[in-house]
mmCIF file of C-alpha atoms in Angstrom:
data_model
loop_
_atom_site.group_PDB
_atom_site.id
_atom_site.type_symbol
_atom_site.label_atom_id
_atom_site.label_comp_id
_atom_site.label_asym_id
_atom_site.label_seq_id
_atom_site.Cartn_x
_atom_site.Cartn_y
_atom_site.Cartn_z
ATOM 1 C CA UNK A 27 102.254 38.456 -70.289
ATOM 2 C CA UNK A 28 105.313 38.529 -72.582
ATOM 3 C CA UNK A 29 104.803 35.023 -75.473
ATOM 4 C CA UNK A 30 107.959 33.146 -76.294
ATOM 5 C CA UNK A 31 109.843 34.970 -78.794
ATOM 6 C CA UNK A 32 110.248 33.426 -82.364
ATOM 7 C CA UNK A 33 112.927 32.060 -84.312
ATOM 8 C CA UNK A 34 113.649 30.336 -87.296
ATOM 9 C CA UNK A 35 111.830 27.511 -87.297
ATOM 10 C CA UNK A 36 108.523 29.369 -85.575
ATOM 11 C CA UNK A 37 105.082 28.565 -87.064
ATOM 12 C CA UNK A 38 103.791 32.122 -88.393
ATOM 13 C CA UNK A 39 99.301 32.524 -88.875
ATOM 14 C CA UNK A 40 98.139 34.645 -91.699
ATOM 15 C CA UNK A 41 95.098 36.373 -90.811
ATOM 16 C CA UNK A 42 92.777 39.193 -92.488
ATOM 17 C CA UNK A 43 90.856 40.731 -89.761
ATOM 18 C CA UNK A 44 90.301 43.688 -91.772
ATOM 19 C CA UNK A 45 90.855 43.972 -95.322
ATOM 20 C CA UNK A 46 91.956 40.612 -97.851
ATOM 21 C CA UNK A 47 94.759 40.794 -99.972
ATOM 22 C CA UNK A 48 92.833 40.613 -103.515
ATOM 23 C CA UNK A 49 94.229 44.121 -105.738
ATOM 24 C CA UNK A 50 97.426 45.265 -106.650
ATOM 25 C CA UNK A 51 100.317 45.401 -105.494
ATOM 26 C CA UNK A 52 99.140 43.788 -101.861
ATOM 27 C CA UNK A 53 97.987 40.648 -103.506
ATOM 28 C CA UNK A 54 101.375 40.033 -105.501
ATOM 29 C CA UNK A 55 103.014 41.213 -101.960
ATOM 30 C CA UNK A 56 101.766 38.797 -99.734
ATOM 31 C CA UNK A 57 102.471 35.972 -102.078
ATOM 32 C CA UNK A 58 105.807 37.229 -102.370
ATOM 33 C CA UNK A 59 105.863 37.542 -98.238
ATOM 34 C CA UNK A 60 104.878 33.966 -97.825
ATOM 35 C CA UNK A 61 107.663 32.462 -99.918
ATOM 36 C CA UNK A 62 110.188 34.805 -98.255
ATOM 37 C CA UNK A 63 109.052 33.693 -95.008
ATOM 38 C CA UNK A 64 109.016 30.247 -96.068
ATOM 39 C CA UNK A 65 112.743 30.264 -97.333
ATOM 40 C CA UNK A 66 113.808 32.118 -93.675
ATOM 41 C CA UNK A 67 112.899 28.762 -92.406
ATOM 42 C CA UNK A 68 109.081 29.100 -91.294
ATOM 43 C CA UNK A 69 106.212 27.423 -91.725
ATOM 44 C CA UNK A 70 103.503 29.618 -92.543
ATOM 45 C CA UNK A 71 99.660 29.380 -92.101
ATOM 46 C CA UNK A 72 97.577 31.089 -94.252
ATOM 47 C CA UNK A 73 94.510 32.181 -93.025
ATOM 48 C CA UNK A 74 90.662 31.199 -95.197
ATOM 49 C CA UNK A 75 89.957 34.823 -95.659
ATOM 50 C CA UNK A 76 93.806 36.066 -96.560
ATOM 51 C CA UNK A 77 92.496 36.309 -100.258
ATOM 52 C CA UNK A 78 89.119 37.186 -100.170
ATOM 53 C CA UNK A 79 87.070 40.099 -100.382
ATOM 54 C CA UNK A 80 83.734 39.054 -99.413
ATOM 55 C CA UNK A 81 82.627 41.199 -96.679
ATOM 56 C CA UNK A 82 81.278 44.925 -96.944
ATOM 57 C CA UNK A 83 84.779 46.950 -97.286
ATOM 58 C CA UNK A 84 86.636 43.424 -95.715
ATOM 59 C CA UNK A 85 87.896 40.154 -96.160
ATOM 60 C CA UNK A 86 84.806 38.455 -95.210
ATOM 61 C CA UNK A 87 81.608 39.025 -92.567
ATOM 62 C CA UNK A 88 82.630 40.433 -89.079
ATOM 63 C CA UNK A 89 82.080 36.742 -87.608
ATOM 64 C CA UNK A 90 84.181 34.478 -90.025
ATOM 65 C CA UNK A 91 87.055 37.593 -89.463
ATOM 66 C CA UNK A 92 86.725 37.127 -85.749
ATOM 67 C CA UNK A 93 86.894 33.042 -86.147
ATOM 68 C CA UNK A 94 89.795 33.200 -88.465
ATOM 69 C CA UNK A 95 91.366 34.787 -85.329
ATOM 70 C CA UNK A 96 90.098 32.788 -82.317
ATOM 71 C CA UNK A 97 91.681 29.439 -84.506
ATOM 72 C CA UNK A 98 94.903 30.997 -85.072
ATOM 73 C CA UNK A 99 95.638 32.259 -81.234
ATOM 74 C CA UNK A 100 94.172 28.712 -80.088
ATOM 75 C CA UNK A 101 96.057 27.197 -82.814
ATOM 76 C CA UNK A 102 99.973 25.905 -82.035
ATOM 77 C CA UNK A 103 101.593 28.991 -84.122
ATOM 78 C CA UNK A 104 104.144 31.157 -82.515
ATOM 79 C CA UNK A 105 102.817 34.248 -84.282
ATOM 80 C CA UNK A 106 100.253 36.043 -85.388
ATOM 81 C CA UNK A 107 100.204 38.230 -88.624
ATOM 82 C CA UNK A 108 97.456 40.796 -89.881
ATOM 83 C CA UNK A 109 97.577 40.737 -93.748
ATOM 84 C CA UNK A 110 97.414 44.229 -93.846
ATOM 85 C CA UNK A 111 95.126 46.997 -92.617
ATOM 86 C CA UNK A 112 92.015 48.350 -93.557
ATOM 87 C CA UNK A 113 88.789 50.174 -92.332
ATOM 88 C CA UNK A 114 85.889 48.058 -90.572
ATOM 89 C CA UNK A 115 88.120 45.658 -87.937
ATOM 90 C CA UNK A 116 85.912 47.183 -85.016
ATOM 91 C CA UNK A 117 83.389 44.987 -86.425
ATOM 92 C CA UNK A 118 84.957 41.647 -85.065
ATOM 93 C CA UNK A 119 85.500 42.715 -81.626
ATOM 94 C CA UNK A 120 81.884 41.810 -80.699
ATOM 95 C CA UNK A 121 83.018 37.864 -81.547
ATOM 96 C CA UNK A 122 86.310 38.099 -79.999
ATOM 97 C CA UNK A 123 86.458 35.523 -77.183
ATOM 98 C CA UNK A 124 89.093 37.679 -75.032
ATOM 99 C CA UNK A 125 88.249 35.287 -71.912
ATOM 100 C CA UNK A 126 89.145 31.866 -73.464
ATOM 101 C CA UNK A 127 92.510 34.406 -74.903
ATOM 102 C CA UNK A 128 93.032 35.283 -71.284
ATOM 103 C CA UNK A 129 93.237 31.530 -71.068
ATOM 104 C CA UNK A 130 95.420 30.305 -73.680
ATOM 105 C CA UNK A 131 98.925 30.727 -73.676
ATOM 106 C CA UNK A 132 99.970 34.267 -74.819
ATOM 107 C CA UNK A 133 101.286 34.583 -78.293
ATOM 108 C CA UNK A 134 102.666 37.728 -80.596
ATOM 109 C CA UNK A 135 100.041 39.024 -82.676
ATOM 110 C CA UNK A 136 101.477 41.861 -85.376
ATOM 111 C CA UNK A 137 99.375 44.465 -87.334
ATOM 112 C CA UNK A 138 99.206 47.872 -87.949
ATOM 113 C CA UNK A 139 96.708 50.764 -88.267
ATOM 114 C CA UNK A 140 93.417 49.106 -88.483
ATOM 115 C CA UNK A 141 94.757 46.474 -86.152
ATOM 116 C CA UNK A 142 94.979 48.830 -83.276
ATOM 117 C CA UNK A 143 91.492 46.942 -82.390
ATOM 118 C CA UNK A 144 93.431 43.680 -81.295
ATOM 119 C CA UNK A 145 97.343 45.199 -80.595
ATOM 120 C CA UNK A 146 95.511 47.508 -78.287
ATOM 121 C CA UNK A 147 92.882 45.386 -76.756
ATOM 122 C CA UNK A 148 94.749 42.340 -76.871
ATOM 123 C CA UNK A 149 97.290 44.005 -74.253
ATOM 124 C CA UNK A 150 95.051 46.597 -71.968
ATOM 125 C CA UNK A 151 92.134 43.724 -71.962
ATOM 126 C CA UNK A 152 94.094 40.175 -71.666
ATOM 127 C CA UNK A 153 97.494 41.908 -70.391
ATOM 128 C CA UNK A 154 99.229 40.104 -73.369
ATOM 129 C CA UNK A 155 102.047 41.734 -75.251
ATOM 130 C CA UNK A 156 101.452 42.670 -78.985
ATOM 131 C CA UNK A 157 103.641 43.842 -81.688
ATOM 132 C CA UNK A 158 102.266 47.231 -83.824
ATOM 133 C CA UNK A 159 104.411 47.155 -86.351
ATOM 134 C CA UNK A 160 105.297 45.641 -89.956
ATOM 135 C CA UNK A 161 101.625 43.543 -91.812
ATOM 136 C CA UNK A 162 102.702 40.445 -93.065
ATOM 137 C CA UNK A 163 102.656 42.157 -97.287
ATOM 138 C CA UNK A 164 105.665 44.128 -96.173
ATOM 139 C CA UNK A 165 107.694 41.014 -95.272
ATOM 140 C CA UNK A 166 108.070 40.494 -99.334
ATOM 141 C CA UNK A 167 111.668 42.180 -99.508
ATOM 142 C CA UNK A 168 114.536 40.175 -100.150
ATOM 143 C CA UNK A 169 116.695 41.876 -97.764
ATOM 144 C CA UNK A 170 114.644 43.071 -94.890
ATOM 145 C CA UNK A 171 115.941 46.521 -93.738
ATOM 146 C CA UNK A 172 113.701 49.727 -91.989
ATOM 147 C CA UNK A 173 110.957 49.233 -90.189
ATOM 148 C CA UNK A 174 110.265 45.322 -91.565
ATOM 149 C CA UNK A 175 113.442 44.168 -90.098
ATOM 150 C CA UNK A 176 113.031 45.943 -86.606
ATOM 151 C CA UNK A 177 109.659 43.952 -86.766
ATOM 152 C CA UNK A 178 110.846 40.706 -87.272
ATOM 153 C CA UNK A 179 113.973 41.634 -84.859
ATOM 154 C CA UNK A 180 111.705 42.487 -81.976
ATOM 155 C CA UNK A 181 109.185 39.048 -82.650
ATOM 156 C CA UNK A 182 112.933 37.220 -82.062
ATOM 157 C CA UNK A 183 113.844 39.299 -78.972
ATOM 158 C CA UNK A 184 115.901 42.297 -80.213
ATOM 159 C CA UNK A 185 115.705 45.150 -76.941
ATOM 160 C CA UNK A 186 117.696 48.134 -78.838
ATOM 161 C CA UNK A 187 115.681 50.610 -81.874
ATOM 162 C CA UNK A 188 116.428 53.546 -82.734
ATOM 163 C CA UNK A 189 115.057 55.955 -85.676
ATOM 164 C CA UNK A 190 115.580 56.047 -89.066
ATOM 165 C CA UNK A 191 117.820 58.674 -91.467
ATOM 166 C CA UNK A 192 114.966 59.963 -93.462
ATOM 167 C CA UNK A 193 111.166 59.252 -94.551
ATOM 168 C CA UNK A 194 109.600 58.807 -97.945
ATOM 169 C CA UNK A 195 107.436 61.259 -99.341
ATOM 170 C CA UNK A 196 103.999 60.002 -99.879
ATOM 171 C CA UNK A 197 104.102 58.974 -104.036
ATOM 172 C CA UNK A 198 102.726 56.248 -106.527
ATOM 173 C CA UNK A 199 105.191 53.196 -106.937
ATOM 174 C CA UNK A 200 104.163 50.834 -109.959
ATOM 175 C CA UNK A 201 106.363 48.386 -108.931
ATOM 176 C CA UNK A 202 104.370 46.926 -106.279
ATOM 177 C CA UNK A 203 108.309 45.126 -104.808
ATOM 178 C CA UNK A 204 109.764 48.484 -105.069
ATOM 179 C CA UNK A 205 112.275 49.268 -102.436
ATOM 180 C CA UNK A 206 111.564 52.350 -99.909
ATOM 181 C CA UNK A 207 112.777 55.418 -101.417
ATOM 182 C CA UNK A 208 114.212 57.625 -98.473
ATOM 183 C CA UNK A 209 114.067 61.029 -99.959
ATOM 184 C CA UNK A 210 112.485 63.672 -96.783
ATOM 185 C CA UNK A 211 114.693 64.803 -93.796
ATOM 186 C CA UNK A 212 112.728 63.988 -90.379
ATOM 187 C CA UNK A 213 112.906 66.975 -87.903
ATOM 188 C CA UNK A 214 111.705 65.479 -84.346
ATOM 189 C CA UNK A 215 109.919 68.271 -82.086
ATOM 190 C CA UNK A 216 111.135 67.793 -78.330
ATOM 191 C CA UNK A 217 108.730 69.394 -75.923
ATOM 192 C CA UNK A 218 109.508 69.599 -72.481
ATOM 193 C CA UNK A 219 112.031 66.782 -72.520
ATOM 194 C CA UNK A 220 115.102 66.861 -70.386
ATOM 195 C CA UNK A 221 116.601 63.562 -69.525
ATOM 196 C CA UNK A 222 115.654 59.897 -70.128
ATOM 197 C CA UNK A 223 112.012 58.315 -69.247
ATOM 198 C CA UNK A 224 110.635 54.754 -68.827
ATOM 199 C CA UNK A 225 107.248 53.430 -68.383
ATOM 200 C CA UNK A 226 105.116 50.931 -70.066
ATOM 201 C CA UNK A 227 104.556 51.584 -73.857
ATOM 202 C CA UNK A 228 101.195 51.791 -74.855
ATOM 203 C CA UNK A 229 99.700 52.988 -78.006
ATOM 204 C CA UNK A 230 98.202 52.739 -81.698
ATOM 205 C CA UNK A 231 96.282 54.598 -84.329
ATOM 206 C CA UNK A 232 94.566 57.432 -82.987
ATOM 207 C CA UNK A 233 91.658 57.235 -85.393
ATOM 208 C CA UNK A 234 91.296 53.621 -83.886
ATOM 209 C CA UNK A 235 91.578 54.410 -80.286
ATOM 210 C CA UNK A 236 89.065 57.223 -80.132
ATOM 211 C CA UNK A 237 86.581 54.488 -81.438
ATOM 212 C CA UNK A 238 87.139 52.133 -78.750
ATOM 213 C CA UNK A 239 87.342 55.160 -76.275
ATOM 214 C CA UNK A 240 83.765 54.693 -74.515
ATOM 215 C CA UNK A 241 82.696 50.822 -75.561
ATOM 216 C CA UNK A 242 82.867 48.166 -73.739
ATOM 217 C CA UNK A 243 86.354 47.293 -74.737
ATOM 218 C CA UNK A 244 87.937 50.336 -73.228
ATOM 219 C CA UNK A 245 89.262 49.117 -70.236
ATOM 220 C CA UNK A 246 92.894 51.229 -70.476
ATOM 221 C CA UNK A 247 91.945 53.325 -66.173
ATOM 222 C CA UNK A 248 92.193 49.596 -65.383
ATOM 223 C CA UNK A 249 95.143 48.663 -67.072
ATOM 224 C CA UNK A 250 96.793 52.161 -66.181
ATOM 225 C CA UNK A 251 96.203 51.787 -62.744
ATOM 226 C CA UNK A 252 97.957 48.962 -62.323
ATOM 227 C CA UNK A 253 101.103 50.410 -63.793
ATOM 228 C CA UNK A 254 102.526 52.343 -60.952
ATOM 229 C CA UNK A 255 105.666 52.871 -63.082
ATOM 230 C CA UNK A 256 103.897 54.919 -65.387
ATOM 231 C CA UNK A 257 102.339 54.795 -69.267
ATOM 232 C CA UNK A 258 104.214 55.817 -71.996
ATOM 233 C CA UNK A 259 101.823 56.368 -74.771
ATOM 234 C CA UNK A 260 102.492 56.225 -78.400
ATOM 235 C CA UNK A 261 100.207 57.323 -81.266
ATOM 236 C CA UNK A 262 99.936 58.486 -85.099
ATOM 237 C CA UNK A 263 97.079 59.512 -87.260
ATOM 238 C CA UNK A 264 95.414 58.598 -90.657
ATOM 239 C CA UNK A 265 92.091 60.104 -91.895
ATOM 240 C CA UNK A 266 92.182 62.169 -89.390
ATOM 241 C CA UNK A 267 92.837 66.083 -90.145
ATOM 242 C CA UNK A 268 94.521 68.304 -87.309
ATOM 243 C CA UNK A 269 90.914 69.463 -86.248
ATOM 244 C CA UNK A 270 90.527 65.662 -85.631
ATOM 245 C CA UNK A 271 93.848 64.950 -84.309
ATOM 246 C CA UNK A 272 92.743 67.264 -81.412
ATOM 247 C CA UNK A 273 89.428 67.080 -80.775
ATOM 248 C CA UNK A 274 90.325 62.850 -80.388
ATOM 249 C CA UNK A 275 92.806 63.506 -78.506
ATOM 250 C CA UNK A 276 90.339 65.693 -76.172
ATOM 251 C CA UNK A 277 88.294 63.176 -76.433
ATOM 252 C CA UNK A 278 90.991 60.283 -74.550
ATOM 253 C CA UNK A 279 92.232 62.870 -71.997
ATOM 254 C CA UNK A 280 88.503 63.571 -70.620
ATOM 255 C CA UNK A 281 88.103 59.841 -70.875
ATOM 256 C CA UNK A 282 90.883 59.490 -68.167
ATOM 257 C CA UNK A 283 93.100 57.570 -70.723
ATOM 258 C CA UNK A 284 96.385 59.534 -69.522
ATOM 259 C CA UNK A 285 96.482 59.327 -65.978
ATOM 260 C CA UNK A 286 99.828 58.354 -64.212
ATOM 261 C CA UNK A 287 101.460 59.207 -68.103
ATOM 262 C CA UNK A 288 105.177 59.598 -68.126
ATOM 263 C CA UNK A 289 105.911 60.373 -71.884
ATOM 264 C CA UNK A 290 103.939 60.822 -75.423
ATOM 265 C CA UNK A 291 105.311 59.939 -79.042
ATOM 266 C CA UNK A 292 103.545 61.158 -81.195
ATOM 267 C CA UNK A 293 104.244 60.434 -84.872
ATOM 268 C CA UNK A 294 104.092 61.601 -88.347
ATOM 269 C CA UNK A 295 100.663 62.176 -89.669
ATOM 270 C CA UNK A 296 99.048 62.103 -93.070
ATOM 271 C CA UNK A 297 98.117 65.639 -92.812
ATOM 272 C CA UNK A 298 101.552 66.759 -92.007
ATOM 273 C CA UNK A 299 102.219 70.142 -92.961
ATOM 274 C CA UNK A 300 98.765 71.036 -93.307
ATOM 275 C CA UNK A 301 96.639 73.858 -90.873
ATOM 276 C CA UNK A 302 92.596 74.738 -90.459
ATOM 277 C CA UNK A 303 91.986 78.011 -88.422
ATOM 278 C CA UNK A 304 95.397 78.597 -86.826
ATOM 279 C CA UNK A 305 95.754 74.928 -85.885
ATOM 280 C CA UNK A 306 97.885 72.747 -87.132
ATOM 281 C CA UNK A 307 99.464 68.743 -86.202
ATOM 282 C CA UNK A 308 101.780 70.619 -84.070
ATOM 283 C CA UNK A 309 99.451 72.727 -81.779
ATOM 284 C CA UNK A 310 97.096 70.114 -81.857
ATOM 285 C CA UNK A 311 98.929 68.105 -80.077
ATOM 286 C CA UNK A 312 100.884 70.324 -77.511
ATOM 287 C CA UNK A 313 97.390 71.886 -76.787
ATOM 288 C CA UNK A 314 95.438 68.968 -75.568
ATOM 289 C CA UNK A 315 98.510 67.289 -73.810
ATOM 290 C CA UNK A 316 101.083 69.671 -72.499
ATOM 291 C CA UNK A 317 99.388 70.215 -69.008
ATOM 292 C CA UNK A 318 101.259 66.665 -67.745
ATOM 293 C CA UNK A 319 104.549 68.174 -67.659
ATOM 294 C CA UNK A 320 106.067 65.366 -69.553
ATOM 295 C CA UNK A 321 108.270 64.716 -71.832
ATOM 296 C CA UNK A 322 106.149 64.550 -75.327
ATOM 297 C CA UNK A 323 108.344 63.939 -78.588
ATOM 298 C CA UNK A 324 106.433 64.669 -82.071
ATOM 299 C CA UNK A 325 107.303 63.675 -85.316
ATOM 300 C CA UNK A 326 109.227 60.442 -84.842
ATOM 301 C CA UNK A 327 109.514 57.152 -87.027
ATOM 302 C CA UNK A 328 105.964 56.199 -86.775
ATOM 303 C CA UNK A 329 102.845 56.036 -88.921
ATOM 304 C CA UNK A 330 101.314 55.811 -91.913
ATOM 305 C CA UNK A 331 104.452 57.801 -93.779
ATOM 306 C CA UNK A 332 107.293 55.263 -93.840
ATOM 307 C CA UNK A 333 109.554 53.729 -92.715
ATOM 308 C CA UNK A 334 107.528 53.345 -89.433
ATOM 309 C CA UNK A 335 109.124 52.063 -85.538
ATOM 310 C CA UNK A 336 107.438 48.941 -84.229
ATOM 311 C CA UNK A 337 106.542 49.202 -80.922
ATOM 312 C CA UNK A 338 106.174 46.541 -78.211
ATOM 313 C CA UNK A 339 102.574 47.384 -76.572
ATOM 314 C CA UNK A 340 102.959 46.410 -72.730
ATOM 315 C CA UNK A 341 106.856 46.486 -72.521
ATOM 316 C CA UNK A 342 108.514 48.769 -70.175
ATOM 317 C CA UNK A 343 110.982 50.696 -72.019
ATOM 318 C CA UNK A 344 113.550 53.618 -71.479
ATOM 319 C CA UNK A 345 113.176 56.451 -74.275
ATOM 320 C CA UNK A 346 115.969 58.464 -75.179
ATOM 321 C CA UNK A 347 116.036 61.737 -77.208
ATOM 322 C CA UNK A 348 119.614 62.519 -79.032
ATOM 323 C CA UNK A 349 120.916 64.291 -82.367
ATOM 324 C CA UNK A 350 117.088 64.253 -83.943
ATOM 325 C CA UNK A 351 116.767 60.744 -83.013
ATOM 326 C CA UNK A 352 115.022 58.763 -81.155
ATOM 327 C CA UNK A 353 115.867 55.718 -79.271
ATOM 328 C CA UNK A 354 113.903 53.120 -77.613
ATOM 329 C CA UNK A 355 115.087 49.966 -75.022
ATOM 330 C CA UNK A 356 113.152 47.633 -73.802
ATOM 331 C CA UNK A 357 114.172 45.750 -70.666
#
């Protein structure tokens, strides 16, 4: 199910399902994000636990996280926006209602990393549409440009993306408003690509999805098999190291998470560059997934090295591969 797509006047949820906004810069962020948001027109809901830090490594205890949720998808908001990311979301899925979401009219929920447990569940359990792209702390910008502004142009509708020029080294800003500072040439790997593909996109944080491979909340055979146009699957790394990257990604193909697979984009990691043993993010990936003959593009716009694509979890989409660049339509 594809929810209404926002516009100016759209009523936009705060929500911390992982970590709080309470240290620097993210705290002086989302304040700054809320009055942008405010003077774009929208009214904005912010969340009980958007400020708080009183659960272990989270905003507050697994149950009041989960709560927070279930009131803002039952609430009459348009959207749905994760504060920001963190490390212990898993821990609300147990509280998650998803049959009273399969129930309530579908609406965009946006979040990145960490929030792979609802983008991704949300859509392969309840068949509703989410947004992986842009937490609500990067909407402080005055002028929205990169990856914030192809998040807020998809939640209004836009079909076209493409990649961006270049990618920002990983480095210490003190000014926690500081502008992106574009300074590393992206070289995208093709691998067996020859033409166009479409399919369904699909996709998250790897470090997130090999958790939910195996619990009760994996439920992507289902959802794949009733795709006969085919799975597209996107994913990028964090914590993980290359040894990680493919031994999860081992770990999703012998779980039967690829079948009927028509494409994989695979993004920058965190432990780009690096190697253990003669592997490195490169073979770790071509490795474990070149044996379905399709079309797998690595090191594109995406993860936790920005500027990062948003992608549209349950769209179909045509991917195109041009001049190092790639380009994404949804239809």
């Amino acid at each position: 199910m594809q929810p209404t797509f926002i516009n100016k006047k759209s009523k936009i949820y705060l929500v911390a399902p992982s970590f709080g906004c309470t240290t620097s810069p993210y705290v002086e962020r989302l304040h700054k994000a809320i009055e942008q948001l405010k003077s774009l027109g929208h009214e904005v809901v912010v969340g009980p636990n958007c400020f708080l830090a009183e659960g272990k490594c989270a905003s507050n205890t697994p149950e009041l996280r989960a709560k927070e949720f279930m009131d803002a998808y039952s609430s009459d908001a348009d959207c749905i926006l994760s504060v920001g990311g963190g490390e212990v979301m898993y821990e609300i899925l147990d509280y998650i209602d998803f049959e009273q979401i399969k129930k309530l009219p579908p609406k965009w929920f946006v979040g990145f990393s960490d929030n792979t447990n609802l983008t991704f569940t949300l859509t392969t359990l309840c068949d509703v549409e989410t947004v992986y792209g842009a937490c609500a702390g990067h909407f402080h910008f005055k002028k929205y440009t990169y990856d914030v502004l192809d998040t807020y142009e998809m939640l209004k509708g836009k079909k076209e993306f493409k990649g961006y020029p270049k990618y920002e080294s990983p480095q210490e800003k003190l000014d926690p408003f500081a502008n992106y500072n574009l300074d590393t040439k992206k070289v995208i790997t093709p691998y067996n690509y020859k033409e166009p593909f479409k399919g369904t996109i699909l996709g998250g944080n790897l470090d997130i999805m090999q958790l939910l491979c195996g619990t009760p909340f994996d439920k992507v055979k289902e959802y794949t098999s009733k795709h006969a146009e085919g799975i597209i699957f996107y994913l990028e790394a964090c914590d993980l190291n290359v040894v990680g990257i493919k031994r999860a990604l081992l770990q999703l193909k012998r779980s039967g998470w690829f079948q009927n697979i028509k494409g994989f984009l695979v993004g920058r990691p965190l432990c780009i560059g690096t190697e253990f043993a003669g592997v490195d993010h490169f073979n770790a990936v071509i490795d474990v997934l070149s044996e379905y003959n399709v079309p797998i593009l690595l090191d594109i716009d995406l993860g936790h090295i920005a500027p990062t694509l948003p992608f549209r979890n349950g769209a179909y989409a045509t991917v195109e591969y041009k001049k190092n660049n790639i380009f994404i339509t949804y239809e």
